[in-house]
Coordinates of C-alpha atoms in Angstrom, one line a residue:
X18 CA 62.2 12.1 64.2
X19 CA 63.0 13.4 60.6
X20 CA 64.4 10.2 59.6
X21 CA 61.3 8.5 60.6
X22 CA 59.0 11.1 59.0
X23 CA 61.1 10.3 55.5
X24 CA 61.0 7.1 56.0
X25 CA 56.8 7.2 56.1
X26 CA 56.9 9.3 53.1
X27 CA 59.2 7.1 51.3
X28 CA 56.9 4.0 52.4
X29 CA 53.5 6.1 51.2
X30 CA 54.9 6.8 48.2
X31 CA 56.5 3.1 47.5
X32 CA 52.8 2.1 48.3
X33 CA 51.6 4.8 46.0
X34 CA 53.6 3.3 43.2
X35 CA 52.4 -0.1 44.0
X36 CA 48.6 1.1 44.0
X37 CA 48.5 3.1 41.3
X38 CA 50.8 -0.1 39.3
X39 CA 48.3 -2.4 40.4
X40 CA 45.3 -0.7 39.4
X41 CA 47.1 0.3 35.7
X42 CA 48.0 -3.7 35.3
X43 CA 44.0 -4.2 36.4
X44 CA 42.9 -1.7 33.8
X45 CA 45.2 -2.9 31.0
X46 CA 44.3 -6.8 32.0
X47 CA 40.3 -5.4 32.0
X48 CA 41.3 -3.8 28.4
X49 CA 42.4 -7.2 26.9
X50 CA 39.5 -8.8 28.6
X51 CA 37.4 -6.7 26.7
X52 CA 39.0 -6.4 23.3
X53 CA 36.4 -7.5 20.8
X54 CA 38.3 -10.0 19.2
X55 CA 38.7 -11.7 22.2
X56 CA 35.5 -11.1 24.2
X57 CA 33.5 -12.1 21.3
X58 CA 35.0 -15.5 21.2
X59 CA 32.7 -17.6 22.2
X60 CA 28.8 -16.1 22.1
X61 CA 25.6 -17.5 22.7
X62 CA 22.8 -19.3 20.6
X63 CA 19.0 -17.7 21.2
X64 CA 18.1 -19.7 18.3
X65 CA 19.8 -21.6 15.7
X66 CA 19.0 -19.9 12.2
X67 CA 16.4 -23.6 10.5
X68 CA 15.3 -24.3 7.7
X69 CA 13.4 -20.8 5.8
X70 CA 10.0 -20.9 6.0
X71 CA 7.6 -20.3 2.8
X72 CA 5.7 -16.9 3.2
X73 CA 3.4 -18.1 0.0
X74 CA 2.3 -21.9 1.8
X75 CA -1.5 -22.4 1.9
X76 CA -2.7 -18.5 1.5
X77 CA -4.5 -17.1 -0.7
X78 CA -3.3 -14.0 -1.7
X79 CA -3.5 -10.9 -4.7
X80 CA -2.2 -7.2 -4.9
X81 CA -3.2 -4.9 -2.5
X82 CA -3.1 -1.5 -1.2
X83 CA -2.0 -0.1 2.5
X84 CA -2.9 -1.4 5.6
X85 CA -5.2 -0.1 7.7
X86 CA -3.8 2.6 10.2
X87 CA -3.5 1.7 13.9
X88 CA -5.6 2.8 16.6
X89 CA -4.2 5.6 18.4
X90 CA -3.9 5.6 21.9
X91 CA -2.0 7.8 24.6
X92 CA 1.4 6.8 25.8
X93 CA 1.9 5.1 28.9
X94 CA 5.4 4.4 29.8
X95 CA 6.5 1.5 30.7
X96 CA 8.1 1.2 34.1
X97 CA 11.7 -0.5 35.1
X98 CA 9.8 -3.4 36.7
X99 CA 8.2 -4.4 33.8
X100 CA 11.8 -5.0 31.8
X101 CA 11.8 -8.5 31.0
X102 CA 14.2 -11.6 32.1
X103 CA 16.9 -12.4 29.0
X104 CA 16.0 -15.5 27.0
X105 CA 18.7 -17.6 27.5
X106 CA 19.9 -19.8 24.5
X107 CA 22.1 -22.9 24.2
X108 CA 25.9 -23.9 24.0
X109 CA 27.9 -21.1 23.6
X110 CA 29.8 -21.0 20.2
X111 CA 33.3 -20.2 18.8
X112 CA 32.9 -17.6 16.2
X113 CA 35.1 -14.2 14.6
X114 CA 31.2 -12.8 14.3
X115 CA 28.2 -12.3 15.5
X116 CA 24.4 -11.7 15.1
X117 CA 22.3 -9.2 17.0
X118 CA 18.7 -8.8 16.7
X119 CA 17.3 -5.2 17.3
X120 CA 13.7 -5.1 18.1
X121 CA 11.7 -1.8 18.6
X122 CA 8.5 -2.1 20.5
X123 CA 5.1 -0.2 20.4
X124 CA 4.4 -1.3 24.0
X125 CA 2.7 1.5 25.4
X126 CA 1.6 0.3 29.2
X127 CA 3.4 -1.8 32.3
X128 CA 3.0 -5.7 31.8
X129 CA 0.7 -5.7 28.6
X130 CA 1.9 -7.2 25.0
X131 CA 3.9 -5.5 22.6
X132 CA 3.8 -5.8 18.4
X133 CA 7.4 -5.8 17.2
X134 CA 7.2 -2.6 15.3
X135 CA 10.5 -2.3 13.7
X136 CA 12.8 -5.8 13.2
X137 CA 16.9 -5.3 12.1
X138 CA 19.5 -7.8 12.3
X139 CA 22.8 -7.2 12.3
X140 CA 25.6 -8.9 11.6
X141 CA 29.0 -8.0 13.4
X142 CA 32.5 -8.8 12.0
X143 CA 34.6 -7.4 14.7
X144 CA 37.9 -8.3 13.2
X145 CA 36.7 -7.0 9.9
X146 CA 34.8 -3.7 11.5
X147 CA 31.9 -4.4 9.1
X148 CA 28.1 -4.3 10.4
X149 CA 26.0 -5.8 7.6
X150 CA 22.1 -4.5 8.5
X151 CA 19.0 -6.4 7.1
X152 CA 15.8 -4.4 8.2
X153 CA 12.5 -7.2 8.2
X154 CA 9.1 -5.7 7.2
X155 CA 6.5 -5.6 10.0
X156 CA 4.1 -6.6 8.1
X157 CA 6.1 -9.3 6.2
X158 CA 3.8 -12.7 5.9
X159 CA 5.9 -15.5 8.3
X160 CA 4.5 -18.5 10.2
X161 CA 4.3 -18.8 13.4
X162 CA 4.3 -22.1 15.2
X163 CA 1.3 -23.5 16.6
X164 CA -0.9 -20.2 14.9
X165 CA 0.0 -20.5 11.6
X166 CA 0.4 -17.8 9.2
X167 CA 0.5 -14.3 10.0
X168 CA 2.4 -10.9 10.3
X169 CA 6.1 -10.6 11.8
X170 CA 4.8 -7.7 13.9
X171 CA 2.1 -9.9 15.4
X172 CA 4.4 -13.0 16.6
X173 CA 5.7 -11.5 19.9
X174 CA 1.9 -9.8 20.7
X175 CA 0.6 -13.2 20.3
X176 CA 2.7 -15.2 22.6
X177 CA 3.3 -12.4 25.2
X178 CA -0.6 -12.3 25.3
X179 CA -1.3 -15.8 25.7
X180 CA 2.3 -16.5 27.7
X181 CA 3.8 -13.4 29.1
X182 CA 6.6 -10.9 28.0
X183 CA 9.6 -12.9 27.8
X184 CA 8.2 -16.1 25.5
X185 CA 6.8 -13.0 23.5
X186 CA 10.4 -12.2 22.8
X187 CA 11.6 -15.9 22.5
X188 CA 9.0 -16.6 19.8
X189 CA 9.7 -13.7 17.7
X190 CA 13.5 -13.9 17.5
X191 CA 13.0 -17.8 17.1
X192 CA 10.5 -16.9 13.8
X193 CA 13.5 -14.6 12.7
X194 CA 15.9 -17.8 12.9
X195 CA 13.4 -19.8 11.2
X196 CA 13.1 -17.1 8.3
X197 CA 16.2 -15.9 7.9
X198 CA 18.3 -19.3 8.2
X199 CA 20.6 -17.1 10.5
X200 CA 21.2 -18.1 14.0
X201 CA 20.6 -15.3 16.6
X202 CA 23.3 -14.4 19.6
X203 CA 22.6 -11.7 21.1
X204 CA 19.0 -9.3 21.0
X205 CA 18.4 -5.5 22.3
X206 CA 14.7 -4.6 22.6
X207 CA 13.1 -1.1 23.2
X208 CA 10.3 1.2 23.4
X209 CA 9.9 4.5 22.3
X210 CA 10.3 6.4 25.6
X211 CA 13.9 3.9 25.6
X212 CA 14.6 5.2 21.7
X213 CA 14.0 8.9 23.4
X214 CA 16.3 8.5 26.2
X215 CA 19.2 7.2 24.2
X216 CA 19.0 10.3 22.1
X217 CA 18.4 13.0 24.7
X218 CA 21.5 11.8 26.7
X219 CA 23.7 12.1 23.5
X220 CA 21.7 15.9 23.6
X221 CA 19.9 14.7 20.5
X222 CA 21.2 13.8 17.1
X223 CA 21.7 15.1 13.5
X224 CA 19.5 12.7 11.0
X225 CA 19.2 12.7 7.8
X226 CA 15.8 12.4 6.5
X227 CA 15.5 11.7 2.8
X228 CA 12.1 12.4 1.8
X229 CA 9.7 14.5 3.1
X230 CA 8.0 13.1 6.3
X231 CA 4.3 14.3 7.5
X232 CA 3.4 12.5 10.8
X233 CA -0.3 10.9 10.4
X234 CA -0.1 8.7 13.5
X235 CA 2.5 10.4 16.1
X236 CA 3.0 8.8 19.7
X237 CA 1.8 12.3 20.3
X238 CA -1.3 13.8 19.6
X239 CA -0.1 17.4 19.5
X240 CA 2.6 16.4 16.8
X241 CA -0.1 15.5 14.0
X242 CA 0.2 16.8 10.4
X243 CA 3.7 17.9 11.4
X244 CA 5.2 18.0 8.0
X245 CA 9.6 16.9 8.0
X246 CA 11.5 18.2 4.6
X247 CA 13.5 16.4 3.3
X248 CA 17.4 17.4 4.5
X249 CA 19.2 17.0 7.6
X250 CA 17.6 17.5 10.7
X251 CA 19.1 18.0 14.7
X252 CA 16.2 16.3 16.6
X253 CA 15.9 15.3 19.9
X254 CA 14.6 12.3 21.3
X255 CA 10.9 12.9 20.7
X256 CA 11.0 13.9 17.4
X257 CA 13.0 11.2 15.9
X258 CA 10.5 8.5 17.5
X259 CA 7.9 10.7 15.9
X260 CA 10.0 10.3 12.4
X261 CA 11.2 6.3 13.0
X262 CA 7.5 5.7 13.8
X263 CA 5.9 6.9 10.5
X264 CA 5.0 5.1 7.3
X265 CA 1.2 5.8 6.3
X266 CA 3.0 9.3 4.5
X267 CA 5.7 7.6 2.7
X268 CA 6.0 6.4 -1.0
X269 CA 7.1 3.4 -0.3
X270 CA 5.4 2.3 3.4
X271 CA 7.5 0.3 5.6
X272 CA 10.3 0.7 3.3
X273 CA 10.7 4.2 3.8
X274 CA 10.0 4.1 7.1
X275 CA 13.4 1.3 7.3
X276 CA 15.8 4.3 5.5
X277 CA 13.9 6.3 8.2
X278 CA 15.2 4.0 11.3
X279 CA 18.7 3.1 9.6
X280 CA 19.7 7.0 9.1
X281 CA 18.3 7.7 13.0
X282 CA 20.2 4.5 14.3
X283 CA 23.8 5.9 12.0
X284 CA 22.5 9.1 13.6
X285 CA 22.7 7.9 17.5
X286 CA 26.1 6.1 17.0
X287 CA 27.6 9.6 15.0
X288 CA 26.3 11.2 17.8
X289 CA 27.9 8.6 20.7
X290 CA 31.6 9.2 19.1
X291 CA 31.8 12.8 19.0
X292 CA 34.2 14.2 21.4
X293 CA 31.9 16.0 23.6
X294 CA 29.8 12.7 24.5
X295 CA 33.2 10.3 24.3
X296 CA 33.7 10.8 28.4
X297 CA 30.2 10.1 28.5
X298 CA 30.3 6.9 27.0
X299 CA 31.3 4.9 29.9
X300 CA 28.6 6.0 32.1
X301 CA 26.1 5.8 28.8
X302 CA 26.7 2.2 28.0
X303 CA 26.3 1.4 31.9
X304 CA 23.4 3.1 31.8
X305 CA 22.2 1.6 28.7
X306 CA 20.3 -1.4 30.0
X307 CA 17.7 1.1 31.6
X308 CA 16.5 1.6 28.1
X309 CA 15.9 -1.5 26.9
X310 CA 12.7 -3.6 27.8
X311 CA 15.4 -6.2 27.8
X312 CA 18.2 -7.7 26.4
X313 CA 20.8 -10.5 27.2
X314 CA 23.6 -8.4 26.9
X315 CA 25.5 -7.6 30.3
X316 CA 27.9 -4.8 30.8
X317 CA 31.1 -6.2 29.9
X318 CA 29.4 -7.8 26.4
X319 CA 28.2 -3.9 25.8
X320 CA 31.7 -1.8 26.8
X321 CA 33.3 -5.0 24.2
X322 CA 30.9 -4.0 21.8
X323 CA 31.8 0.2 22.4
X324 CA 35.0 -0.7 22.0
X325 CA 34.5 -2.4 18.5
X326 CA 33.2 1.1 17.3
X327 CA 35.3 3.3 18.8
X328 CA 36.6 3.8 15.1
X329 CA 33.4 3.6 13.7
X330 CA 33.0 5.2 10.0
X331 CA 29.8 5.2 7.8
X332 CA 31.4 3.0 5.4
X333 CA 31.7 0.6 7.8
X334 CA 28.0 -1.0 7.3
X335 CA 26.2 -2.2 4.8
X336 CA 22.3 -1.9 4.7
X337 CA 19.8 -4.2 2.9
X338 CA 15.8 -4.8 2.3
X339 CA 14.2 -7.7 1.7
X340 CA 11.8 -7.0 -1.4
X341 CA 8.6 -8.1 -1.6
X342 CA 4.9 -7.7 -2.9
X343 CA 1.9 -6.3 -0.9
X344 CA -0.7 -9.3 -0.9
X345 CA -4.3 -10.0 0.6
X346 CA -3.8 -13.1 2.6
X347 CA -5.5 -15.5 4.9
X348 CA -4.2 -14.4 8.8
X349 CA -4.7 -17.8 10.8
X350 CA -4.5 -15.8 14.0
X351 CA -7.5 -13.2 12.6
X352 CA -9.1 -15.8 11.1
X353 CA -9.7 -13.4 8.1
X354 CA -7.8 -11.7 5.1
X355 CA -5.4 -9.3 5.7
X356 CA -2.8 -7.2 3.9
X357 CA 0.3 -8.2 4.4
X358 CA 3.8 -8.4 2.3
X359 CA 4.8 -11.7 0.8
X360 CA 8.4 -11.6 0.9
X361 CA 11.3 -12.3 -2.3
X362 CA 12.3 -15.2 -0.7
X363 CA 15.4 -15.9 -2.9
X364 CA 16.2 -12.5 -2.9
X365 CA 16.8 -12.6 1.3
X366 CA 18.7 -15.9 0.7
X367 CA 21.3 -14.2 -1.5
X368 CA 21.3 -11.6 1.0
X369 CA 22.1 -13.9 3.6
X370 CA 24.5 -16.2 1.9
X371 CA 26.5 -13.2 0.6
X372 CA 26.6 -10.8 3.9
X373 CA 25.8 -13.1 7.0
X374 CA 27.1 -16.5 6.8
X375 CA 30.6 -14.8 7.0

C-alpha cells in the first residue's frame, strides 16, 4: 500500500515536471514569437506613402489670424459598439521598421463623424530602439480626393459623413500617405473618454507642461478659465484631455498644443514602466483595444510592441513639426475662405528623408 502511494506521488510529481516544462518551453517559444525583431518582420500596408501633394495648388491664399473657435457641445461617450472594423491594407512587407499613425478624435456621440483633432506619425526602429514623432497640424491645407482642398482635420469628418466610420479612417490615413510620401502600417485611433482611461488605469501621469495653459474650450464646461502654470503637473485622465485639447490660449496655436500632446503621450508611457504599473501591463495592453475607436493592431502585434519598450528612455525619440504659415484659402468642401496653415513643404520632405525612410 505504501509503495503504491509513492509510486502515485512519484508519477504526480514526474507529471508535475512535465506540465510545468511544457508550459516554460510554451512561454519561452511565445517570448520569441513576440520579440520585436522578429514579430515585426513582415507588417502590413494601409497605404502606400505617393507622390506629396501641393498644399499651395489652385488657392488663393494671404496671412491670417486664428481660426474661429469650435462650437461647444456636451460630451457623449461613445459606446463599445460603435468601435469601428480595421482597414485592412495590402501585401504584407518585409521591413526592420515600421510606421504607426496615431489619430485622436473629437467624436463626441455613438455612430456620428469624427474631425481628426490631433494627427502624429511615428516611426519605429525596433532594432535601433528609436521612435522618430512627426505631429501634422489639424488645420494644415491637404487635398482630399474627389473634394478638393481642405483641412487635415476635416478629411475623416467628410468621408465618415457621407460613407460611414471606417472609410472616414481609410481616407484620412490615405491623405497622410499621400502627404507625407510615407507608407502607413499600422493606426491607433481614440477619443477623449479612451485618452482618459489610459491614464486613469496607470492612476494618472506626471506631465510636463511648458507654458502656461488656460483652458477656453474644455470638454467640460465646469473646467473653463482653468489657468495650468507652467511646471510639472500629476494629472489624471480628465485633466490632461482638458490640457492636450487646448490651443486658442497658446502663443503659438496648434503648435503648442503638439508639445502639449508629445509631453502627455512621454507622460503615459513614463508612467506604463514604473514598477508599480509593470504587473499591470499585461492585463493593460489586453485591455488596450477597449480604448481605441479602432485600430488594426491585435494583441500579439501590441504585447510585441510593450516589449520593444520595456527599456524605454526619453532619449529614445525624436520629435518634429512641420513649419508652416497661417493663410486665408479657398475650402472646396465649404465652398468659402477659410484659415488654414499652408505647410513648408520642403521642410517635411527633409524631415522625412532624414528620420523615416530608415
Amino acid at each position: 500500500m505504501r509503495s503504491s502511494w509513492r509510486r502515485r506521488i512519484m508519477y504526480s510529481g514526474i507529471t508535475l515536471a512535465c506540465l510545468l516544462a511544457g508550459g516554460a518551453a510554451w512561454a519561452g517559444y511565445e517570448y520569441y514569437q513576440l520579440s520585436p525583431s522578429r514579430h515585426f518582420r513582415q507588417v502590413p500596408v494601409l497605404a502606400s506613402g505617393g507622390t506629396t501633394n501641393s498644399t499651395a495648388s489652385g488657392s488663393s491664399s494671404n496671412t491670417t489670424g486664428n481660426t474661429p473657435a469650435n462650437a461647444s457641445a456636451t460630451p457623449v461617450r461613445q459606446t463599445k459598439s460603435t468601435a469601428s472594423p480595421a482597414p485592412t491594407g495590402g501585401t504584407p512587407v518585409t521591413s526592420e521598421t515600421f510606421n504607426v499613425l496615431l489619430i485622436g478624435s473629437d467624436i463626441r456621440g455613438p455612430n456620428t463623424p469624427g474631425h481628426s483633432d490631433s494627427m502624429m506619425l511615428v516611426h519605429v526602429n525596433v532594432s535601433a530602439g528609436r521612435y522618430d514623432i512627426l505631429s501634422l497640424p489639424r488645420d494644415a491645407r491637404v487635398y482630399m480626393k474627389g473634394y478638393g482642398f481642405t483641412k487635415l482635420t476635416s478629411v475623416q469628418y467628410m468621408a465618415q459623413a457621407s460613407q460611414g466610420i471606417t472609410p472616414g479612417i481609410q481616407a484620412a490615413i490615405a491623405t497622410v500617405a499621400q502627404l507625407t510620401g510615407v507608407p502607413i502600417n499600422y493606426y491607433m485611433e481614440t477619443d477623449y473618454w479612451g485618452l482618459q482611461d489610459v491614464v486613469n488605469a496607470l492612476g494618472g501621469i506626471n506631465m510636463n507642461v511648458p507654458f502656461n495653459v488656460t483652458l477656453t474650450h474644455p470638454w467640460y464646461s465646469q473646467d473653463q478659465g482653468i489657468t495650468i502654470p507652467a511646471g510639472v503637473h500629476f494629472f489624471n485622465g480628465r485633466m490632461v484631455t482638458e490640457v492636450v485639447h487646448e490651443r486658442y490660449s497658446l502663443a503659438n496655436g496648434d503648435y503648442g498644443r503638439q508639445q502639449l500632446q508629445e509631453n502627455a503621450l512621454l507622460g503615459i508611457v513614463k508612467a506604463a514602466l514604473l514598477p508599480t504599473n509593470l504587473t499591470k501591463l499585461p492585463a493593460l495592453v489586453k485591455a488596450f483595444p477597449h480604448f481605441l475607436i479602432g485600430t488594426n493592431m491585435n494583441i500579439s502585434d501590441l504585447l510585441s510592441l510593450g516589449l520593444a519598450v520595456k527599456h524605454f528612455r526619453s532619449s529614445d525619440v525624436q520629435y518634429y513639426q512641420v513649419p508652416g504659415k497661417s493663410v486665408v484659402a479657398y475650402d472646396d468642401i465649404l465652398r468659402a475662405y477659410n484659415d488654414e496653415i499652408s505647410l513648408d513643404m520642403q521642410a517635411l520632405q527633409q524631415i522625412v528623408q532624414a528620420h523615416f525612410k530608415n
